[in-house]
CSV table of C-alpha atoms in Angstrom, one decimal:
chain,number,residue,atom,x,y,z
N,896,MET,CA,0.1,0.1,0.0
N,897,LEU,CA,2.9,2.5,0.7
N,898,PRO,CA,4.7,4.0,-2.3
N,899,ASP,CA,8.3,2.6,-2.8
N,900,PRO,CA,10.1,5.8,-1.7
N,901,ILE,CA,8.4,5.6,1.8
N,902,LYS,CA,9.2,1.9,2.0
N,903,THR,CA,12.9,2.5,1.2
N,904,PHE,CA,12.9,5.3,3.7
N,905,ILE,CA,11.6,3.2,6.4
N,906,GLN,CA,13.8,0.3,5.7
N,907,ILE,CA,16.9,2.6,5.8
N,908,PHE,CA,15.8,4.7,8.7
N,909,SER,CA,14.6,1.9,10.8
N,910,THR,CA,18.1,0.6,11.1
N,911,LEU,CA,19.4,3.9,12.8
N,912,PRO,CA,19.8,3.7,16.6
N,913,GLY,CA,16.8,4.5,18.4
N,914,ILE,CA,14.5,4.7,15.3
N,915,GLY,CA,12.0,1.9,14.9
N,916,ILE,CA,9.7,1.1,12.0
N,917,ARG,CA,6.8,3.0,13.5
N,918,GLN,CA,9.0,6.3,14.0
N,919,ALA,CA,10.6,6.0,10.6
N,920,THR,CA,7.1,5.9,9.3
N,921,ARG,CA,6.0,8.9,11.1
N,922,LEU,CA,9.2,10.7,10.0
N,923,ALA,CA,8.5,9.8,6.3
N,924,PHE,CA,4.9,11.5,6.5
N,925,LYS,CA,6.3,14.5,8.5
N,926,LEU,CA,8.9,15.2,5.9
N,927,ILE,CA,6.5,14.7,3.0
N,928,ASN,CA,4.0,17.0,4.5
N,929,SER,CA,6.8,19.7,5.2
N,930,GLY,CA,7.2,20.1,1.5
N,931,ARG,CA,9.9,19.9,-1.2
N,932,ASN,CA,12.3,22.4,0.2
N,933,ARG,CA,12.3,21.1,3.6
N,934,ILE,CA,12.8,17.6,2.1
N,935,GLU,CA,15.9,18.8,0.0
N,936,GLU,CA,17.3,20.6,3.0
N,937,THR,CA,17.1,17.6,5.0
N,938,ALA,CA,18.7,15.3,2.4
N,939,LYS,CA,21.5,17.9,2.1
N,940,ALA,CA,22.2,17.8,5.9
N,941,ILE,CA,22.9,14.1,5.6
N,942,SER,CA,24.9,14.4,2.4
N,943,ASP,CA,27.1,17.0,3.7
N,944,LEU,CA,28.4,14.6,6.4
N,945,LYS,CA,30.3,13.0,3.7
N,946,TYR,CA,32.7,15.9,3.9
N,947,LEU,CA,33.8,15.0,7.4
N,948,LYS,CA,37.0,13.1,8.0
N,949,ILE,CA,37.9,10.7,10.9
N,950,CYS,CA,41.0,12.0,12.8
N,951,SER,CA,43.9,9.3,12.5
N,952,GLU,CA,44.9,9.6,15.9
N,953,CYS,CA,41.7,9.9,18.2
N,954,PHE,CA,39.2,8.8,15.6
N,955,PHE,CA,37.0,11.8,16.2
N,956,VAL,CA,35.6,13.9,13.2
N,957,TYR,CA,36.9,17.0,11.7
N,958,ASP,CA,35.8,19.0,8.7
N,959,ALA,CA,38.2,18.2,6.0
N,960,ASP,CA,36.8,21.0,3.8
N,961,SER,CA,37.3,23.9,6.1
N,962,ARG,CA,40.9,22.6,6.6
N,963,ARG,CA,42.1,22.7,3.1
N,964,LEU,CA,43.4,26.4,3.2
N,965,ASN,CA,45.8,26.0,6.0
N,966,ALA,CA,46.6,22.4,5.7
N,967,ASP,CA,50.1,21.4,6.7
N,968,LYS,CA,51.6,18.1,6.0
N,969,ARG,CA,51.6,17.1,9.6
N,970,GLY,CA,48.2,18.1,10.7
N,971,ILE,CA,46.1,17.0,7.6
N,972,ASN,CA,44.6,13.8,9.2
N,973,LEU,CA,44.1,15.1,12.6
N,974,CYS,CA,41.2,16.7,14.3
N,975,ASN,CA,41.2,20.2,16.1
N,976,ILE,CA,41.7,18.5,19.5
N,977,CYS,CA,44.8,16.5,18.3
N,978,LEU,CA,46.1,19.6,16.5
N,979,ASP,CA,45.7,21.8,19.7
N,980,GLN,CA,49.3,22.6,21.0
N,981,ASN,CA,47.8,23.7,24.4
N,982,ARG,CA,46.5,20.2,25.1
N,983,GLN,CA,48.7,17.7,27.0
N,984,LYS,CA,49.5,14.8,24.7
N,985,ASP,CA,50.6,12.2,27.4
N,986,ILE,CA,47.3,12.3,29.1
N,987,ILE,CA,45.0,10.2,27.2
N,988,ALA,CA,41.2,9.4,27.9
N,989,ILE,CA,40.0,6.3,26.3
N,990,ILE,CA,36.3,6.4,25.5
N,991,GLU,CA,33.5,4.5,23.7
N,992,LYS,CA,31.6,7.1,21.5
N,993,GLU,CA,32.2,10.6,20.1
N,994,THR,CA,29.3,11.8,22.2
N,995,ASP,CA,31.3,10.8,25.4
N,996,LEU,CA,34.0,13.1,24.1
N,997,ILE,CA,31.5,15.9,23.6
N,998,SER,CA,30.3,15.4,27.2
N,999,LEU,CA,33.8,15.4,28.6
N,1000,GLU,CA,34.7,18.4,26.6
N,1001,ARG,CA,31.7,20.4,27.9
N,1002,THR,CA,33.1,20.1,31.5
N,1003,LYS,CA,36.2,22.2,30.2
N,1004,LYS,CA,38.2,20.2,33.0
N,1005,PHE,CA,40.0,17.9,30.6
N,1006,LYS,CA,42.9,19.1,28.7
N,1007,GLY,CA,44.5,15.9,27.4
N,1008,HIS,CA,43.9,13.8,24.3
N,1009,TYR,CA,41.3,11.2,23.5
N,1010,LEU,CA,41.0,7.8,21.9
N,1011,ILE,CA,37.5,6.8,20.7
N,1012,LEU,CA,37.2,3.1,20.7
N,1013,GLY,CA,33.8,2.7,19.1
N,1014,GLU,CA,30.7,1.2,20.8
N,1015,PHE,CA,31.1,-2.1,22.5
N,1016,ALA,CA,29.6,-5.3,20.9
N,1017,LYS,CA,26.9,-6.9,23.0
N,1018,THR,CA,29.3,-9.9,23.0
N,1019,GLY,CA,31.4,-8.2,25.6
N,1020,PHE,CA,34.5,-8.7,23.7
N,1021,LEU,CA,36.7,-6.1,21.9
N,1022,GLU,CA,36.2,-6.2,18.1
N,1023,SER,CA,39.1,-6.2,15.8
N,1024,SER,CA,38.7,-2.6,14.8
N,1025,GLN,CA,38.7,-1.7,18.5
N,1026,LYS,CA,41.8,-3.9,19.0
N,1027,LEU,CA,43.5,-2.0,16.0
N,1028,ARG,CA,42.7,1.4,17.8
N,1029,LEU,CA,44.4,0.2,21.0
N,1030,ASN,CA,47.5,-1.0,19.2
N,1031,HIS,CA,47.6,2.3,17.3
N,1032,LEU,CA,47.7,4.3,20.6
N,1033,LYS,CA,50.3,1.9,22.1
N,1034,ASN,CA,52.6,2.6,19.0
N,1035,ARG,CA,52.0,6.3,19.4
N,1036,ILE,CA,52.8,6.3,23.1
N,1037,LYS,CA,55.9,4.3,22.4
N,1038,LYS,CA,57.1,6.5,19.7
N,1039,GLU,CA,56.3,9.8,21.1
N,1040,PHE,CA,57.0,9.7,24.8
N,1041,GLY,CA,57.7,6.0,25.9
N,1042,GLN,CA,55.1,6.1,28.5
N,1043,ALA,CA,51.9,8.2,29.0
N,1044,GLU,CA,51.6,10.2,32.3
N,1045,GLU,CA,48.0,9.0,32.6
N,1046,ILE,CA,45.4,7.1,30.9
N,1047,ILE,CA,41.7,7.7,31.9
N,1048,ILE,CA,39.5,4.8,30.8
N,1049,ALA,CA,36.3,6.4,30.8
N,1050,PHE,CA,33.7,3.9,29.9
N,1051,ASN,CA,30.1,3.7,31.1
N,1052,PRO,CA,29.7,2.3,34.7
N,1053,THR,CA,28.0,-0.8,33.3
N,1054,THR,CA,28.9,-4.5,33.3
N,1055,TYR,CA,30.4,-4.3,29.8
N,1056,GLY,CA,32.1,-1.0,30.8
N,1057,ASP,CA,33.7,-2.6,33.8
N,1058,LEU,CA,34.7,-5.8,32.0
N,1059,ASN,CA,36.4,-3.9,29.3
N,1060,PHE,CA,38.0,-1.6,31.7
N,1061,SER,CA,39.9,-4.6,33.3
N,1062,VAL,CA,41.0,-5.9,30.0
N,1063,ILE,CA,42.2,-2.8,28.6
N,1064,ALA,CA,43.8,-1.5,31.8
N,1065,LYS,CA,45.9,-4.7,32.0
N,1066,GLU,CA,46.8,-4.5,28.4
N,1067,LEU,CA,47.9,-0.7,28.7
N,1068,SER,CA,49.7,-1.1,32.0
N,1069,PRO,CA,53.1,-1.0,30.5
N,1070,PHE,CA,52.2,2.2,28.6
N,1071,ALA,CA,51.3,4.4,31.3
N,1072,LYS,CA,52.6,5.6,34.7
N,1073,LYS,CA,49.0,5.7,35.9
N,1074,ILE,CA,45.8,4.1,34.7
N,1075,THR,CA,42.5,5.6,36.2
N,1076,ARG,CA,38.8,5.5,35.6
N,1077,LEU,CA,35.9,8.2,36.3
N,1078,GLY,CA,34.7,8.5,40.0
N,1079,ARG,CA,31.5,6.9,40.9
N,1080,GLY,CA,28.8,8.0,43.4
N,1081,ILE,CA,25.6,9.8,43.5
N,1082,PRO,CA,25.1,12.0,40.5
N,1083,THR,CA,24.6,15.8,41.1
N,1084,GLY,CA,20.9,16.4,41.6
N,1085,GLY,CA,20.4,12.6,42.2
N,1086,GLU,CA,18.4,11.2,45.3
N,1087,ILE,CA,20.0,8.8,47.6
N,1088,GLU,CA,16.6,7.1,47.9
N,1089,PHE,CA,16.6,6.0,44.4
N,1090,ALA,CA,20.3,5.3,44.1
N,1091,ASP,CA,21.1,1.5,43.5
N,1092,GLU,CA,23.0,-0.4,46.1
N,1093,GLU,CA,26.3,-0.4,43.9
N,1094,THR,CA,26.1,3.3,43.4
N,1095,LEU,CA,25.6,3.9,47.1
N,1096,THR,CA,28.3,1.6,48.1
N,1097,SER,CA,30.8,3.4,45.8
N,1098,ALA,CA,29.6,6.8,47.3
N,1099,LEU,CA,30.3,5.5,50.8
N,1100,GLU,CA,33.7,4.3,49.9
N,1101,ARG,CA,34.6,7.3,48.0
N,1102,ARG,CA,33.3,9.8,50.6
N,1103,ASN,CA,35.3,13.0,51.1
H,510,MET,CA,33.8,22.2,18.7
H,511,LEU,CA,31.6,20.3,16.4
H,512,PRO,CA,32.2,20.8,12.7
H,513,ASP,CA,29.4,22.8,10.8
H,514,PRO,CA,27.8,19.8,8.9
H,515,ILE,CA,27.2,18.1,12.2
H,516,LYS,CA,25.8,21.5,13.8
H,517,THR,CA,23.5,21.7,10.8
H,518,PHE,CA,22.5,18.1,10.9
H,519,ILE,CA,21.6,18.3,14.6
H,520,GLN,CA,19.8,21.4,14.1
H,521,ILE,CA,17.6,19.9,11.4
H,522,PHE,CA,17.0,16.6,12.7
H,523,SER,CA,16.2,17.6,16.2
H,524,THR,CA,13.2,19.3,15.0
H,525,LEU,CA,11.7,16.2,13.7
H,526,PRO,CA,9.1,14.3,15.8
H,527,GLY,CA,10.7,12.1,18.6
H,528,ILE,CA,14.3,13.2,17.8
H,529,GLY,CA,16.0,15.5,20.4
H,530,ILE,CA,19.3,17.0,20.2
H,531,ARG,CA,20.9,14.0,21.8
H,532,GLN,CA,19.6,11.5,19.4
H,533,ALA,CA,20.3,13.7,16.4
H,534,THR,CA,24.0,13.9,17.6
H,535,ARG,CA,24.1,10.1,17.9
H,536,LEU,CA,22.7,9.8,14.5
H,537,ALA,CA,25.1,12.1,12.9
H,538,PHE,CA,28.1,10.2,14.3
H,539,LYS,CA,26.5,6.8,13.4
H,540,LEU,CA,26.1,8.0,9.8
H,541,ILE,CA,29.6,9.6,9.5
H,542,ASN,CA,31.0,6.3,10.9
H,543,SER,CA,28.9,4.1,8.4
H,544,GLY,CA,30.9,5.7,5.4
H,545,ARG,CA,30.2,7.6,2.4
H,546,ASN,CA,27.9,5.2,0.4
H,547,ARG,CA,25.7,4.7,3.4
H,548,ILE,CA,25.4,8.7,3.9
H,549,GLU,CA,24.5,9.0,0.2
H,550,GLU,CA,22.0,6.2,0.3
H,551,THR,CA,20.4,7.7,3.3
H,552,ALA,CA,20.3,11.2,1.8
H,553,LYS,CA,18.7,9.8,-1.3
H,554,ALA,CA,16.0,8.1,0.6
H,555,ILE,CA,15.0,11.4,1.9
H,556,SER,CA,15.4,13.3,-1.3
H,557,ASP,CA,13.3,10.7,-3.2
H,558,LEU,CA,10.2,11.5,-1.0
H,559,LYS,CA,9.9,14.7,-3.0
H,560,TYR,CA,8.5,12.5,-5.8
H,561,LEU,CA,5.3,11.7,-3.6
H,562,LYS,CA,2.2,13.8,-4.1
H,563,ILE,CA,-0.8,14.4,-1.9
H,564,CYS,CA,-4.0,12.9,-2.8
H,565,SER,CA,-6.5,15.8,-3.6
H,566,GLU,CA,-9.5,14.0,-1.9
H,567,CYS,CA,-8.2,12.1,1.1
H,568,PHE,CA,-4.7,13.8,1.5
H,569,PHE,CA,-2.9,10.5,1.7
H,570,VAL,CA,0.3,10.1,-0.4
H,571,TYR,CA,0.8,8.6,-3.8
H,572,ASP,CA,3.6,7.9,-6.0
H,573,ALA,CA,3.3,10.6,-8.9
H,574,ASP,CA,6.3,9.0,-10.6
H,575,SER,CA,4.8,5.5,-11.0
H,576,ARG,CA,1.5,6.9,-12.1
H,577,ARG,CA,2.8,8.8,-15.1
H,578,LEU,CA,2.3,6.0,-17.6
H,579,ASN,CA,-1.3,5.1,-17.0
H,580,ALA,CA,-2.5,8.6,-15.8
H,581,ASP,CA,-5.9,9.4,-16.9
H,582,LYS,CA,-7.4,13.0,-16.5
H,583,ARG,CA,-9.7,12.1,-13.8
H,584,GLY,CA,-7.4,10.1,-11.6
H,585,ILE,CA,-4.3,12.1,-11.8
H,586,ASN,CA,-4.4,13.8,-8.4
H,587,LEU,CA,-5.7,10.7,-6.6
H,588,CYS,CA,-4.1,8.1,-4.4
H,589,ASN,CA,-4.7,4.3,-4.9
H,590,ILE,CA,-7.3,4.0,-2.3
H,591,CYS,CA,-9.4,6.9,-3.8
H,592,LEU,CA,-8.9,5.3,-7.3
H,593,ASP,CA,-9.9,1.9,-6.2
H,594,GLN,CA,-13.5,1.2,-7.9
H,595,ASN,CA,-14.1,-1.7,-5.4
H,596,ARG,CA,-14.3,0.7,-2.3
H,597,GLN,CA,-17.3,2.3,-1.1
H,598,LYS,CA,-17.1,6.0,-1.8
H,599,ASP,CA,-20.0,7.0,0.5
H,600,ILE,CA,-18.4,5.5,3.7
H,601,ILE,CA,-15.7,7.8,4.9
H,602,ALA,CA,-13.3,7.5,7.9
H,603,ILE,CA,-11.8,10.9,9.1
H,604,ILE,CA,-8.7,10.3,10.8
H,605,GLU,CA,-5.8,12.5,12.1
H,606,LYS,CA,-2.7,10.9,10.6
H,607,GLU,CA,-1.3,8.9,7.6
H,608,THR,CA,-0.2,6.3,10.2
H,609,ASP,CA,-3.8,5.8,11.4
H,610,LEU,CA,-4.9,5.2,7.9
H,611,ILE,CA,-2.2,2.5,7.6
H,612,SER,CA,-3.2,0.8,10.9
H,613,LEU,CA,-6.8,0.8,9.8
H,614,GLU,CA,-5.9,-0.6,6.1
H,615,ARG,CA,-3.8,-3.3,8.1
H,616,THR,CA,-7.2,-4.8,9.5
H,617,LYS,CA,-8.5,-5.3,6.0
H,618,LYS,CA,-12.0,-4.6,7.5
H,619,PHE,CA,-12.6,-1.1,6.3
H,620,LYS,CA,-13.5,-0.8,2.5
H,621,GLY,CA,-14.5,2.9,2.5
H,622,HIS,CA,-12.6,6.0,1.9
H,623,TYR,CA,-10.7,8.3,4.1
H,624,LEU,CA,-10.0,11.9,5.0
H,625,ILE,CA,-6.8,12.6,6.6
H,626,LEU,CA,-7.3,15.9,8.8
H,627,GLY,CA,-3.6,16.4,9.9
H,628,GLU,CA,-2.4,16.3,13.5
H,629,PHE,CA,-4.4,18.1,16.1
H,630,ALA,CA,-2.9,21.4,17.5
H,631,LYS,CA,-2.2,21.4,21.2
H,632,THR,CA,-4.7,24.3,21.6
H,633,GLY,CA,-7.6,21.7,21.0
H,634,PHE,CA,-8.8,23.9,18.1
H,635,LEU,CA,-9.0,22.9,14.5
H,636,GLU,CA,-6.4,24.8,12.4
H,637,SER,CA,-7.5,26.5,9.1
H,638,SER,CA,-6.0,23.7,7.0
H,639,GLN,CA,-8.1,21.2,8.8
H,640,LYS,CA,-11.2,23.4,8.4
H,641,LEU,CA,-10.5,23.6,4.6
H,642,ARG,CA,-10.3,19.7,4.5
H,643,LEU,CA,-13.6,19.3,6.2
H,644,ASN,CA,-15.2,21.8,3.7
H,645,HIS,CA,-13.6,20.0,0.9
H,646,LEU,CA,-15.2,16.9,2.2
H,647,LYS,CA,-18.6,18.5,2.5
H,648,ASN,CA,-18.6,19.8,-1.0
H,649,ARG,CA,-17.5,16.4,-2.3
H,650,ILE,CA,-20.4,14.6,-0.4
H,651,LYS,CA,-22.9,17.3,-1.7
H,652,LYS,CA,-21.8,17.1,-5.2
H,653,GLU,CA,-21.2,13.2,-5.5
H,654,PHE,CA,-24.2,11.6,-3.5
H,655,GLY,CA,-25.8,14.3,-1.4
H,656,GLN,CA,-25.4,12.6,1.9
H,657,ALA,CA,-22.9,9.8,2.9
H,658,GLU,CA,-24.0,6.5,4.3
H,659,GLU,CA,-21.6,6.6,7.2
H,660,ILE,CA,-19.0,8.9,8.5
H,661,ILE,CA,-16.6,7.2,10.9
H,662,ILE,CA,-14.7,9.8,12.9
H,663,ALA,CA,-11.7,7.7,14.1
H,664,PHE,CA,-9.7,9.9,16.5
H,665,ASN,CA,-7.5,8.8,19.2
H,666,PRO,CA,-9.7,8.2,22.4
H,667,THR,CA,-8.1,11.1,24.2
H,668,THR,CA,-9.4,14.4,25.6
H,669,TYR,CA,-8.5,16.3,22.2
H,670,GLY,CA,-9.8,13.5,20.3
H,671,ASP,CA,-13.1,13.4,22.0
H,672,LEU,CA,-13.4,17.3,21.9
H,673,ASN,CA,-12.8,17.3,18.2
H,674,PHE,CA,-15.3,14.3,17.7
H,675,SER,CA,-18.0,16.6,19.1
H,676,VAL,CA,-17.2,19.6,17.1
H,677,ILE,CA,-16.9,17.6,13.8
H,678,ALA,CA,-19.8,15.2,14.4
H,679,LYS,CA,-22.0,18.4,14.9
H,680,GLU,CA,-20.7,20.0,11.8
H,681,LEU,CA,-20.9,17.0,9.6
H,682,SER,CA,-24.3,15.8,10.8
H,683,PRO,CA,-26.3,17.2,7.8
H,684,PHE,CA,-24.0,15.4,5.5
H,685,ALA,CA,-24.2,11.8,6.6
H,686,LYS,CA,-27.1,9.3,7.6
H,687,LYS,CA,-24.8,8.0,10.4
H,688,ILE,CA,-22.0,9.3,12.2
H,689,THR,CA,-20.1,6.8,14.4
H,690,ARG,CA,-16.7,6.4,16.3
H,691,LEU,CA,-14.6,3.5,16.9
H,692,GLY,CA,-15.5,1.3,19.9
H,693,ARG,CA,-13.8,1.6,23.2
H,694,GLY,CA,-13.0,-1.2,25.7
H,695,ILE,CA,-10.1,-3.3,26.7
H,696,PRO,CA,-7.5,-3.8,24.0
H,697,THR,CA,-6.9,-7.4,22.9
H,698,GLY,CA,-3.9,-8.7,25.1
H,699,GLY,CA,-4.7,-6.0,27.6
H,700,GLU,CA,-5.3,-6.6,31.4
H,701,ILE,CA,-8.4,-5.6,33.4
H,702,GLU,CA,-6.1,-5.0,36.3
H,703,PHE,CA,-4.2,-2.1,34.4
H,704,ALA,CA,-7.2,-0.7,32.6
H,705,ASP,CA,-8.0,2.8,33.6
H,706,GLU,CA,-11.6,3.7,35.0
H,707,GLU,CA,-12.9,5.2,31.8
H,708,THR,CA,-11.6,2.1,29.6
H,709,LEU,CA,-13.3,-0.2,32.1
H,710,THR,CA,-16.4,1.7,32.1
H,711,SER,CA,-16.6,1.7,28.3
H,712,ALA,CA,-15.9,-2.0,28.1
H,713,LEU,CA,-18.8,-2.6,30.6
H,714,GLU,CA,-21.4,-0.4,28.7
H,715,ARG,CA,-20.3,-2.0,25.5
H,716,ARG,CA,-20.4,-5.5,26.8
H,717,ASN,CA,-21.7,-8.0,24.3
């Protein structure tokens, strides 16, 4: 009953994270009803993402297009964070996702570098692309300064996050003077009454 | 900190229904990481929606492109449902959204025509575009068969839906022998224990 363009739209959009078939259907009709200009504008917003490149050191994104004018040979594959001379190269936060980087940057409290590993698989094991990224980091540390001052492994405090913390902390221990993770406790604005036992235990242990 | 293409993407996508800034950000990175081909494919899926047209009678969509070959003068602005000679023209279901039409079609129990009104505003009042569509329906009924056999006003059983049912039922009463709405009661698979009072009252009143 649905025209092919809608079927294709639903098929493609329902595979995106957090969008099911129902929402993809609603989106399709919303766009159709918003008119031709809006449709083209939305399509262009997606298409323009292709101009972004992935940083060869931390795997965050950067705008290759805006870089073209003042590109130097060294910096051409790096994002703005990795290019920033004011940041400390030997303090590295290993994170799962780009959005984790954004959240950490928003605190304005971290002035080191990053390594984005990519989202953990449901299996609990590291994927080969993630192992490659870790090896890449090891090589960089070895080459540039032998041993990092600190590696902060900033994964979500979940079962998977904790599991992968252990695996990676062990693997990277020769490459850093100190390996840390984010503090745990009651989040600001949170309520003790609704905190789970593990969180409350952490909060007690880390009281200050 | 974010490159412009991501900012634009987030700005446009976070205005779509059910997508906030956070999910738009996740979607952007998901697409970037899925590579150039996937980005272009997704952009095209949106862009292709522009080939769809809105039916001039029921306001559902149809694929103008696939119609070009066998278009006759009468049918060129109509969707497949309105063109279907096997459907009863003088039974009309008035609905809010395209997705409501899809759900009703899925039952295979309704063989009449539709009128899509468009989503109700939060004000509770009908918008001018909705009034135009109702007038359009009235004129069509008057011209084609004087009075419809039945008009089913199939709105969500919410406060707004009920309010608009009353307004529209009154307005359309001269144009139909019978004005009905969908039956209320416990949904199949639902549990009495969790049914609210109004639903349970309806279920009792309509027991059979």
